[in-house]
Tab-separated table of C-alpha atoms and ligand atoms in Angstrom:
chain	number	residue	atom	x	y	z
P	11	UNK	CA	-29.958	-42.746	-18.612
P	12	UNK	CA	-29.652	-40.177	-21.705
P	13	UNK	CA	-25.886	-38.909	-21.644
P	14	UNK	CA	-26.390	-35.295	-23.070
P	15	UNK	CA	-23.200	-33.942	-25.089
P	16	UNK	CA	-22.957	-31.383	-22.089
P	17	UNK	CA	-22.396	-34.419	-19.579
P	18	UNK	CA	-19.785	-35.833	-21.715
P	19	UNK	CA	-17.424	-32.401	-21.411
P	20	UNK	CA	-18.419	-31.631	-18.089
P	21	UNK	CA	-19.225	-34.765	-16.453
P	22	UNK	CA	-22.087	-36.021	-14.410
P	23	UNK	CA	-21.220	-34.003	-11.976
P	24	UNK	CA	-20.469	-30.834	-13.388
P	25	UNK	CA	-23.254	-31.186	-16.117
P	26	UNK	CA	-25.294	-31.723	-12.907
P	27	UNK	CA	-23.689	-28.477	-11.200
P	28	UNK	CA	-24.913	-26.406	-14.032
P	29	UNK	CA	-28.354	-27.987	-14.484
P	30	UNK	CA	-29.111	-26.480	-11.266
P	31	UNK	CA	-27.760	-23.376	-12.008
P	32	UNK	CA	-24.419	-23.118	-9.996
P	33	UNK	CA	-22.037	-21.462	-12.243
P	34	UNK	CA	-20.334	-19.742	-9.903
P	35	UNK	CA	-16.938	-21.888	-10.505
P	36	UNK	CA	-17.605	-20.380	-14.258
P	37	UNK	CA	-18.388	-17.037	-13.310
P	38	UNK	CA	-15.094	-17.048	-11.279
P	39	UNK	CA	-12.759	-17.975	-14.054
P	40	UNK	CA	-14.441	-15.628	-15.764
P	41	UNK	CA	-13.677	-12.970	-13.276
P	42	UNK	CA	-10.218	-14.446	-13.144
P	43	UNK	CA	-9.213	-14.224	-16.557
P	44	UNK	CA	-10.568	-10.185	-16.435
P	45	UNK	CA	-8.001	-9.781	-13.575
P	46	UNK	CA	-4.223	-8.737	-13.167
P	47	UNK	CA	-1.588	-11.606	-14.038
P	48	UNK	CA	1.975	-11.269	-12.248
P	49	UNK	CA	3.014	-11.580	-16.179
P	50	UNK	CA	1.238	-8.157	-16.936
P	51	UNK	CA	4.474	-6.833	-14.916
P	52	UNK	CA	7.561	-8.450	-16.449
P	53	UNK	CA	9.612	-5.732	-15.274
P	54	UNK	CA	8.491	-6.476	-11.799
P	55	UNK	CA	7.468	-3.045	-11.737
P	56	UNK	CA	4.626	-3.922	-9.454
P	57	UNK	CA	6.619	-5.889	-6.372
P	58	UNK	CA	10.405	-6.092	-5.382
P	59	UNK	CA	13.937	-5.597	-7.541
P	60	UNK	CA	13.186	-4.422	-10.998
P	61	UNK	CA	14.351	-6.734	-13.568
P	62	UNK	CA	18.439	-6.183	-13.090
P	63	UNK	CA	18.612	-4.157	-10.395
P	64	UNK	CA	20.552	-4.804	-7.283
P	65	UNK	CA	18.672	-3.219	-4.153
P	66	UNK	CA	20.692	-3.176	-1.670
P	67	UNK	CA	18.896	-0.074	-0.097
P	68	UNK	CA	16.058	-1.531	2.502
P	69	UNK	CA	17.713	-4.131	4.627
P	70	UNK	CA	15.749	-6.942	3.315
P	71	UNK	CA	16.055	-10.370	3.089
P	72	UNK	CA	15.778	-11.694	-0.931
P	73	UNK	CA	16.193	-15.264	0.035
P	74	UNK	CA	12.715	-15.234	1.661
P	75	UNK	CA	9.952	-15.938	1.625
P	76	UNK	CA	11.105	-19.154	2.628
P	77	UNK	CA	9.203	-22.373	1.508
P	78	UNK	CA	7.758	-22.721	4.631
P	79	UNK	CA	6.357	-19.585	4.716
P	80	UNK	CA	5.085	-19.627	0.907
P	81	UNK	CA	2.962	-22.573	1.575
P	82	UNK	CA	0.763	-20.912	4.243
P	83	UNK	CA	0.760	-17.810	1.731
P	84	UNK	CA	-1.183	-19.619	-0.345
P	85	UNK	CA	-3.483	-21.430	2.166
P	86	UNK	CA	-4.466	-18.082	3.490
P	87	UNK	CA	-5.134	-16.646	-0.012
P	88	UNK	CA	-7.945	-19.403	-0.401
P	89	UNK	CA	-9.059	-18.208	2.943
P	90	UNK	CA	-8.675	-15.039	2.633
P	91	UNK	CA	-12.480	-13.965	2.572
P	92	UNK	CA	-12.151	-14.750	6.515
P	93	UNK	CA	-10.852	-12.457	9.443
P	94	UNK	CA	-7.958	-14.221	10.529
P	95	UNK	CA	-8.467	-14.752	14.223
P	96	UNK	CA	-7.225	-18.088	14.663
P	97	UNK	CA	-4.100	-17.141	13.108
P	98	UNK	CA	-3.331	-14.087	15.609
P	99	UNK	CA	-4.122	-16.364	18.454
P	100	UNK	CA	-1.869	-19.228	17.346
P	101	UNK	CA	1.386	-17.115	16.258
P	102	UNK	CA	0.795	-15.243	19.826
P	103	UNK	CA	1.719	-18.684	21.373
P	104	UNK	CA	4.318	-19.700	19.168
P	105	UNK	CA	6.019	-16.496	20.249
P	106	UNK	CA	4.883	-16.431	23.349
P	107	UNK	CA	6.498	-20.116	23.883
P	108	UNK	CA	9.758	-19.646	22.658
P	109	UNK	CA	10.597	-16.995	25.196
P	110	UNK	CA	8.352	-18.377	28.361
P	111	UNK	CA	6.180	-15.555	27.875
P	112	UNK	CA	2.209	-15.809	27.579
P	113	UNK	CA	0.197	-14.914	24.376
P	114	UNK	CA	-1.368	-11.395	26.333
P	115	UNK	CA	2.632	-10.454	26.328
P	116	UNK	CA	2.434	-10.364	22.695
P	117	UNK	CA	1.470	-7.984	20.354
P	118	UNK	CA	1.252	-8.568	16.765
P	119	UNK	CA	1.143	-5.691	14.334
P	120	UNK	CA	1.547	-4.947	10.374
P	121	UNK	CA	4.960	-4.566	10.996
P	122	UNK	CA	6.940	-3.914	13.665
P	123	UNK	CA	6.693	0.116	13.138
P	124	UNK	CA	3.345	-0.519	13.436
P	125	UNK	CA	3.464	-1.221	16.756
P	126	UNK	CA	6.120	1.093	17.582
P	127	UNK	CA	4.101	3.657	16.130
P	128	UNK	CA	1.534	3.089	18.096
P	129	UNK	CA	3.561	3.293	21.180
P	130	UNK	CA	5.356	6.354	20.342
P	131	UNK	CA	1.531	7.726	19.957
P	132	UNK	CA	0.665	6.666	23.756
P	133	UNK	CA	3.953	7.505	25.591
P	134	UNK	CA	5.103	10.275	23.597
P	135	UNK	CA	1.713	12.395	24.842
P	136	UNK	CA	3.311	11.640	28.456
P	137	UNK	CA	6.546	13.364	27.921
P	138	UNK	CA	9.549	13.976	25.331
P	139	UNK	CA	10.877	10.680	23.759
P	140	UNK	CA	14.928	9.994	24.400
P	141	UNK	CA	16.463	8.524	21.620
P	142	UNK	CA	19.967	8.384	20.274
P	143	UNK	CA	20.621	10.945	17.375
P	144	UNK	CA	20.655	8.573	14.733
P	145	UNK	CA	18.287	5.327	14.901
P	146	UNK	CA	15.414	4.223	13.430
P	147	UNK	CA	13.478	6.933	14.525
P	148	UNK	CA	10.216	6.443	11.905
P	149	UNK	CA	8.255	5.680	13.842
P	150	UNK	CA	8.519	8.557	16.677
P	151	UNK	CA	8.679	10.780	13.527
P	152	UNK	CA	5.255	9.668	12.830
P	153	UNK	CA	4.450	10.547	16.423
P	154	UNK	CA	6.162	13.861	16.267
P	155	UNK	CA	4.640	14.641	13.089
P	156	UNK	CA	0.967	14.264	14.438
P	157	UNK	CA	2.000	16.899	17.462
P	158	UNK	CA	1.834	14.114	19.638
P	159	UNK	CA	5.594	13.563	20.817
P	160	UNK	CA	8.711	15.935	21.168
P	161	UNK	CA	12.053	13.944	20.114
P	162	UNK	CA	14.875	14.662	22.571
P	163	UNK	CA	17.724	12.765	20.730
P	164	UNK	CA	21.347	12.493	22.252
P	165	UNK	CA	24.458	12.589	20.277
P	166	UNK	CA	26.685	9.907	19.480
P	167	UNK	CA	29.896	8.821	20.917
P	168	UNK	CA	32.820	9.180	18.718
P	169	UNK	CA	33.130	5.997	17.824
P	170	UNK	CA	29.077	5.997	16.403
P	171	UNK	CA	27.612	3.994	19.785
P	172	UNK	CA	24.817	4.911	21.233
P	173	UNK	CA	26.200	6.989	24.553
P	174	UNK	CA	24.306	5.108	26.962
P	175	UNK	CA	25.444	7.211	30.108
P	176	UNK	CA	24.212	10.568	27.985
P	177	UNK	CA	20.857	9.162	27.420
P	178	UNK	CA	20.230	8.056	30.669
P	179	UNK	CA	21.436	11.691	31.709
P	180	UNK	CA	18.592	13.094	29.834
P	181	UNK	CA	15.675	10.914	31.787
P	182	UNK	CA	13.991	12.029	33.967
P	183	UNK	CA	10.557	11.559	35.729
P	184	UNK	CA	9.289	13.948	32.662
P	185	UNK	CA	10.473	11.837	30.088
P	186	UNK	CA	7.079	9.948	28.296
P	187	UNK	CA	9.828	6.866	26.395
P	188	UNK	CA	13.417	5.933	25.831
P	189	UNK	CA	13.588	4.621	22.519
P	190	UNK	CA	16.773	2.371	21.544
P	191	UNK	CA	17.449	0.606	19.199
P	192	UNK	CA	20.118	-2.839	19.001
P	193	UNK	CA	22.079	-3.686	17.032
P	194	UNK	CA	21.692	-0.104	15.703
P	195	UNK	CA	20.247	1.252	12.283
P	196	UNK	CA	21.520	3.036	10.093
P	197	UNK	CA	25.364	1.754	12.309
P	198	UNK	CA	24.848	-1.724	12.612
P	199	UNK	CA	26.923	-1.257	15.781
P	200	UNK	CA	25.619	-3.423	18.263
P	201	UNK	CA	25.826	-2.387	22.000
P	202	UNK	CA	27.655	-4.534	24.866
P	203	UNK	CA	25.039	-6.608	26.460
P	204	UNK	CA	25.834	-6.246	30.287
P	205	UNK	CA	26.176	-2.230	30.259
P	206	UNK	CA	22.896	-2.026	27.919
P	207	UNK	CA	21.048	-4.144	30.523
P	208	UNK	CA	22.255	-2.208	33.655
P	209	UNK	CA	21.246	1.519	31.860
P	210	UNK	CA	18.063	-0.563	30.512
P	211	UNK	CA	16.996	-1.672	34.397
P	212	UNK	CA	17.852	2.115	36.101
P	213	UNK	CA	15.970	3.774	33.240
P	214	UNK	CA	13.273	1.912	33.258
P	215	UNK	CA	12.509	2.591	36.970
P	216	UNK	CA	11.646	5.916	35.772
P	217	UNK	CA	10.550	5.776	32.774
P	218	UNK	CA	9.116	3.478	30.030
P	219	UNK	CA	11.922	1.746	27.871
P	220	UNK	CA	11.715	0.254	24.352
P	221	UNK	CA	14.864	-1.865	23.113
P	222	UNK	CA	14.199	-2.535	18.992
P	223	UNK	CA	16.203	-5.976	18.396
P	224	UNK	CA	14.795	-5.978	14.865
P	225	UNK	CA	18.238	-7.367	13.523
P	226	UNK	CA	18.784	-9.363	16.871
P	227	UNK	CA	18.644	-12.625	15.050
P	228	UNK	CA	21.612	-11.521	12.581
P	229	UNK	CA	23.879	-10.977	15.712
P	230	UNK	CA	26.676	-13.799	16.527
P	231	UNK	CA	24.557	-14.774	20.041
P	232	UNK	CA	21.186	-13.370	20.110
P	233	UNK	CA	19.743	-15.111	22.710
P	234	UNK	CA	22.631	-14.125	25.004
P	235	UNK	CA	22.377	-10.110	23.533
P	236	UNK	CA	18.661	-9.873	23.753
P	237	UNK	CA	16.969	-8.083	26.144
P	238	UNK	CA	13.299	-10.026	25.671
P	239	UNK	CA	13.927	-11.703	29.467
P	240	UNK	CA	13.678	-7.874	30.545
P	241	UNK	CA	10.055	-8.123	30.271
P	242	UNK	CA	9.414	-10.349	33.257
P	243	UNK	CA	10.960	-8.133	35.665
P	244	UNK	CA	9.395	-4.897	34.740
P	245	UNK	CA	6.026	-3.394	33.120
P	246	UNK	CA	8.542	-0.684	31.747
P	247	UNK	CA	9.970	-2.621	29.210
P	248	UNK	CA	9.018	-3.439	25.809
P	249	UNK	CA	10.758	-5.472	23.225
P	250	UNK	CA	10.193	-4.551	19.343
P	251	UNK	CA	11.052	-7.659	16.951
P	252	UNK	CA	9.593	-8.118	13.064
P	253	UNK	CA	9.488	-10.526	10.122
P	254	UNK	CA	11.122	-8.097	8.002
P	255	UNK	CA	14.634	-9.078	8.000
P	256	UNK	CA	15.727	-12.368	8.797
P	257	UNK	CA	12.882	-13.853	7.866
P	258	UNK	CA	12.707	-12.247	4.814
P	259	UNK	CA	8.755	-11.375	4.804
P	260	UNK	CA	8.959	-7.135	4.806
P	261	UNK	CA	6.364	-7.065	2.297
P	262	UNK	CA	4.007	-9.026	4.307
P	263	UNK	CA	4.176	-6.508	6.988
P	264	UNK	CA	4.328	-8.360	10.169
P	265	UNK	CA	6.130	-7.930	13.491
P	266	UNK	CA	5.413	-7.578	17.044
P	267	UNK	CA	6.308	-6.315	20.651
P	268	UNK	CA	6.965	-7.682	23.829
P	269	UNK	CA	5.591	-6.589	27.148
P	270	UNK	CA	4.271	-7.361	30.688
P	271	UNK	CA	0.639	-8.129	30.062
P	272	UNK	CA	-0.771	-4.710	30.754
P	273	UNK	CA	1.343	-2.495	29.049
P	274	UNK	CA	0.684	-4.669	26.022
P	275	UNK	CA	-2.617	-4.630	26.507
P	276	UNK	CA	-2.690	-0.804	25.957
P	277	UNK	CA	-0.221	-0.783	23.110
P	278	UNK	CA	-2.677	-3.447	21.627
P	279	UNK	CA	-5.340	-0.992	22.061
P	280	UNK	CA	-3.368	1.857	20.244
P	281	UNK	CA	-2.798	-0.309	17.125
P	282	UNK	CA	-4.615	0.813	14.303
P	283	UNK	CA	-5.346	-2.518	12.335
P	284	UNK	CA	-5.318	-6.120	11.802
P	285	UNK	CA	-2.445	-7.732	10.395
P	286	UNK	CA	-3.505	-9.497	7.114
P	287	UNK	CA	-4.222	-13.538	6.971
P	288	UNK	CA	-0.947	-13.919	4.294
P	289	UNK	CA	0.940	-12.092	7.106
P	290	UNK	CA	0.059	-14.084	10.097
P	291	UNK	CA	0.314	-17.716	8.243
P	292	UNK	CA	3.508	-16.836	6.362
P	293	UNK	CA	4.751	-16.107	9.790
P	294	UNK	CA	3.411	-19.258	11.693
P	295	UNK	CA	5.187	-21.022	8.659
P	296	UNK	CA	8.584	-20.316	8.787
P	297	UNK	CA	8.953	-18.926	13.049
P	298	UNK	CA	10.457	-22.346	13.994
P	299	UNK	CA	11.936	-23.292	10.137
P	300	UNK	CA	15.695	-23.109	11.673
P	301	UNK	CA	17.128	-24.410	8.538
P	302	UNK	CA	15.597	-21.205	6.479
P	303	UNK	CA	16.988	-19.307	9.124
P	304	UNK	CA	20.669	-20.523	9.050
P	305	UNK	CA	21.048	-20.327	5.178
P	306	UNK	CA	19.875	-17.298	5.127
P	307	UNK	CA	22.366	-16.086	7.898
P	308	UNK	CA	25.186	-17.513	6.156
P	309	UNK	CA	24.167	-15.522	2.878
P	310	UNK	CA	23.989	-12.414	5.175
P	311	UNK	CA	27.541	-13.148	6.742
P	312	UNK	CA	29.228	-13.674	3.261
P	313	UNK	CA	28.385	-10.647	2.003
P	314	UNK	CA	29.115	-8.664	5.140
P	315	UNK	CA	32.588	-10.154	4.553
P	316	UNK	CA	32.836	-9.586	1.508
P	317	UNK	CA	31.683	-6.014	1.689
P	318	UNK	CA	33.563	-4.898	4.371
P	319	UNK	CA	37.139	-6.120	2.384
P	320	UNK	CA	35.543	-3.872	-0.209
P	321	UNK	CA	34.936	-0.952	1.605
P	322	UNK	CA	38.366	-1.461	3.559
P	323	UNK	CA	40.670	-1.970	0.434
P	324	UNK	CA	39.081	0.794	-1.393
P	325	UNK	CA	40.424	2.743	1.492
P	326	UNK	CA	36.996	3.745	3.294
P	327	UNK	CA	36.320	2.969	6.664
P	328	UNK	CA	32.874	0.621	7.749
P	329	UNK	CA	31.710	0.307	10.794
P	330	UNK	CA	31.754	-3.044	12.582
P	331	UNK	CA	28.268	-4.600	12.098
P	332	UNK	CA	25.851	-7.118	13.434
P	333	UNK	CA	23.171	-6.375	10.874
P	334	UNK	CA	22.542	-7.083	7.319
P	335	UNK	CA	24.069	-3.913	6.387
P	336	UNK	CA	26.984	-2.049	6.533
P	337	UNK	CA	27.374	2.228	7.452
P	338	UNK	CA	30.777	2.918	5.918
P	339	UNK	CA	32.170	6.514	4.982
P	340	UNK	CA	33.564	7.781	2.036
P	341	UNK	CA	34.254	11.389	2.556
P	342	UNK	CA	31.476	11.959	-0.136
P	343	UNK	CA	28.247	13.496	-0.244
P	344	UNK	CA	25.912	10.449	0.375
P	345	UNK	CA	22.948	11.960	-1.807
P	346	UNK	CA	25.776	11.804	-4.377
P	347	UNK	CA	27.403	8.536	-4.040
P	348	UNK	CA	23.693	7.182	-3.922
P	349	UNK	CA	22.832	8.888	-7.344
P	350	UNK	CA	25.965	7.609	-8.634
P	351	UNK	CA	25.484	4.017	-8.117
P	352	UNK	CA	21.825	4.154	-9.359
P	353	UNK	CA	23.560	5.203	-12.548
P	354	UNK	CA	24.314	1.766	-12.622
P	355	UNK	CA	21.326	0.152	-11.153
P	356	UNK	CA	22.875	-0.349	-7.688
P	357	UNK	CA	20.108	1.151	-4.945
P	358	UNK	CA	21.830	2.292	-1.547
P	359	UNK	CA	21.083	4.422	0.928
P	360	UNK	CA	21.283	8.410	0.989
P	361	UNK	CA	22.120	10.953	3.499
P	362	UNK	CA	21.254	10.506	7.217
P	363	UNK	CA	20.856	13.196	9.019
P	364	UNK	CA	23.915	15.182	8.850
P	365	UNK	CA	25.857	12.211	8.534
P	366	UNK	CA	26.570	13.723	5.251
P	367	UNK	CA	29.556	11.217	4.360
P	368	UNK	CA	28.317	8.168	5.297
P	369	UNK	CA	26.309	5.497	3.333
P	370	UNK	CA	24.313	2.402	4.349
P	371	UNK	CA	24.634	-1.243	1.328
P	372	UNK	CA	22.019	-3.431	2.475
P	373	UNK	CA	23.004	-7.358	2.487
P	374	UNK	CA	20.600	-8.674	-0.363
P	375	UNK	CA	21.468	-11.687	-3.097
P	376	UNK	CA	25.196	-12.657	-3.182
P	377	UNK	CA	25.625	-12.233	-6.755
P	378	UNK	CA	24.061	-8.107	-6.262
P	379	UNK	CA	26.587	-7.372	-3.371
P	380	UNK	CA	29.374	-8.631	-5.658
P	381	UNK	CA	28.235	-6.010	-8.319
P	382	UNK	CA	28.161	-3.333	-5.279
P	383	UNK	CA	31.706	-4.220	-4.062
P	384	UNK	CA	33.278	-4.642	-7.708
P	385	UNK	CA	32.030	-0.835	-8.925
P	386	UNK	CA	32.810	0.483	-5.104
P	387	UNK	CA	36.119	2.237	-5.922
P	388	UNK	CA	34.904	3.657	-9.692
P	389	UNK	CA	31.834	4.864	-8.192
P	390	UNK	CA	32.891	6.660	-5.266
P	391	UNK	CA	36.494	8.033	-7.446
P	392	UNK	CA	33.300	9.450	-10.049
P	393	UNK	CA	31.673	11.551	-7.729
S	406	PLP	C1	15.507	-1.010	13.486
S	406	PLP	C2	14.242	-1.159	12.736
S	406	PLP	N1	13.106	-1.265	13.417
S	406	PLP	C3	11.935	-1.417	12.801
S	406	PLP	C4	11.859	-1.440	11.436
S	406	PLP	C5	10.508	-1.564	10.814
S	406	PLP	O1	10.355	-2.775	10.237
S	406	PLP	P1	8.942	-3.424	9.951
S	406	PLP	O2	7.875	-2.406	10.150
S	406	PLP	O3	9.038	-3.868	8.534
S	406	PLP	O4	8.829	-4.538	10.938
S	406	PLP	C6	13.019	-1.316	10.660
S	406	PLP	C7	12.955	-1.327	9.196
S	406	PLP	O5	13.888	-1.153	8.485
S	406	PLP	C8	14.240	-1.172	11.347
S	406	PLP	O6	15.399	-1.035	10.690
């Protein structure tokens, strides 16, 4: 057999390849090497922190994705020329399982808010949305926005809780959705279990109730504060839960509700998309990866200690919090504090509502919350 010198660099096989005119493997690299490279952005203008900055400002997780979850990023990449049905259908039962639920109680969206969007679309058409003044109200913004909802939102108590007794005031048969949220954001305040669940079961004989636990895996007992065993006793209930915090995967956009089978049904039919194939595998990756899970909650719970002796010897008060992130008031403008630590590279929150003096830190990498709590007192004594 003649070897030609194309065999010898190629190889039989790949000198065979070409002889019949497959260069598509070529034509890729080729394609490839035209591309974007993650080292055309050294600055990291393109995806997360920028090159020494501490963003502490979005309540994410920087310790994720977590290993787990990167491997099945990758997978899905090479597979990503598919619609990723098997993928929905799987995580659906993994969820599903963990809770004794069925897959039809599950609905998975890019993001949670997409999901609570969606629901804020349906119910709000059916009546004003209740909500507590401040929460993560986003996504009925986006519903209010479109003319679609009116926002009926009910003041705090003094001590920043949600006043259960005045929302439940406020329902009535009108009422389209109560929207809650626990623990709360931008408080972190986290609500006592038994009286949320009693307000939670007389409201939601009237009127459709969604409780967002998107930090409930931060909290000291979530299983014992979560309201996801709701669902089984009513069709009024819905449970919001996402990938963006704990599991550190908020660019992936992935979260979901919980609901009786028919209600979820017709949020399912309200969302707008598919979540993406990175999305659902990064999240069948890490769900059950309890080890992930606990070092990242011990990150989270040394710099909420930390923080808090911050704010508290600088002589500010915080409010206590279940979350990844602390509210904490320094008599201040927000807007101004905010500008002042993004003098040096620090990103926190600005002003809430007309919570004018308060500011949310975000939890993120140990060594950016110790840069946060060492320029606390200089920063806020500047402004
Ligand atoms: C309470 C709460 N719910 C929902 C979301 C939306 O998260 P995602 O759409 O990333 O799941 C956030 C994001 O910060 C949040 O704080």
């Amino acid at each position: 057999m003649a070897i030609s010198r194309r065999s010898l660099l190629l190889g039989t096989a790949g000198a065979s390849l070409l002889a019949n005119g497959c260069q598509s493997s070529l034509t890729a690299a080729k394609t490839e090497a035209k591309g974007a490279f993650p080292a055309n952005f050294p600055n990291n203008e393109l995806l997360g922190p920028q090159v020494g900055q501490a963003r502490l400002s979005f309540n994410e997780n920087p310790y994720g994705p977590a290993p787990s979850a990167q491997r099945m990023i990758e997978y899905a990449g090479k597979k990503g020329a598919y619609y990723p049905l098997g993928a929905s259908r799987k995580l659906s039962r993994m969820i599903a399982e963990r809770h004794g639920l069925e897959p039809e109680n599950v609905v998975i969206s890019a993001g949670s808010a997409e999901a609570l969007s969606a629901t804020a679309l349906l119910y709000g058409q059916q009546g004003p949305i209740v909500t507590p003044r401040l929460f993560f109200d986003v996504t009925v913004m986006y519903a209010q926005r479109l003319g679609l909802a009116e926002i009926q939102r009910v003041e705090l108590t003094s001590d920043m809780n949600m006043d259960l007794a005045a929302i439940e005031k406020q329902v009535s048969a009108e009422t389209g959705l109560v929207q809650l949220c626990n623990p709360n954001n931008p408080t972190g305040i986290m609500h006592d279990h038994q009286s949320l669940r009693r307000a939670v079961q007389r409201m939601s004989k009237i009127t459709t109730v969604v409780i967002d636990e998107a930090y409930m895996e931060l909290v000291d007992e979530p299983e014992k504060n979560s309201c996801i065993d709701m669902i089984k006793e009513s069709d009024n209930i819905i449970i919001a839960r996402t990938f963006s915090k704990i599991y550190g995967l908020a660019g992936l956009r992935i979260g979901y509700l919980l609901a009786a089978e028919e209600t979820a049904s017709k949020i399912r039919s309200a969302v707008m998309s598919w979540t993406s194939a990175p999305a659902l595998a990064a999240a069948i990756g890490c769900y059950n990866d309890d080890q992930f899970l606990q070092y990242s909650k011990s990150k989270i719970l040394m710099a909420r200690e930390m923080t808090v002796d911050a704010i508290t010897n600088a002589g500010f008060e915080a409010l206590p919090s279940q979350t990844n992130f602390i509210f904490f008031k320094t008599g201040k403008h927000a807007n101004d504090v905010q500008a002042a630590f993004k003098e040096k590279n620090i990103l926190i929150s600005g002003q809430y509502m007309d919570y004018s003096e308060w500011s949310r830190v975000s939890m993120g990498r140990l060594e950016d919350v110790e840069q946060f709590c060492s320029a606390l007192p200089e920063v806020v004594a500047s402004v």
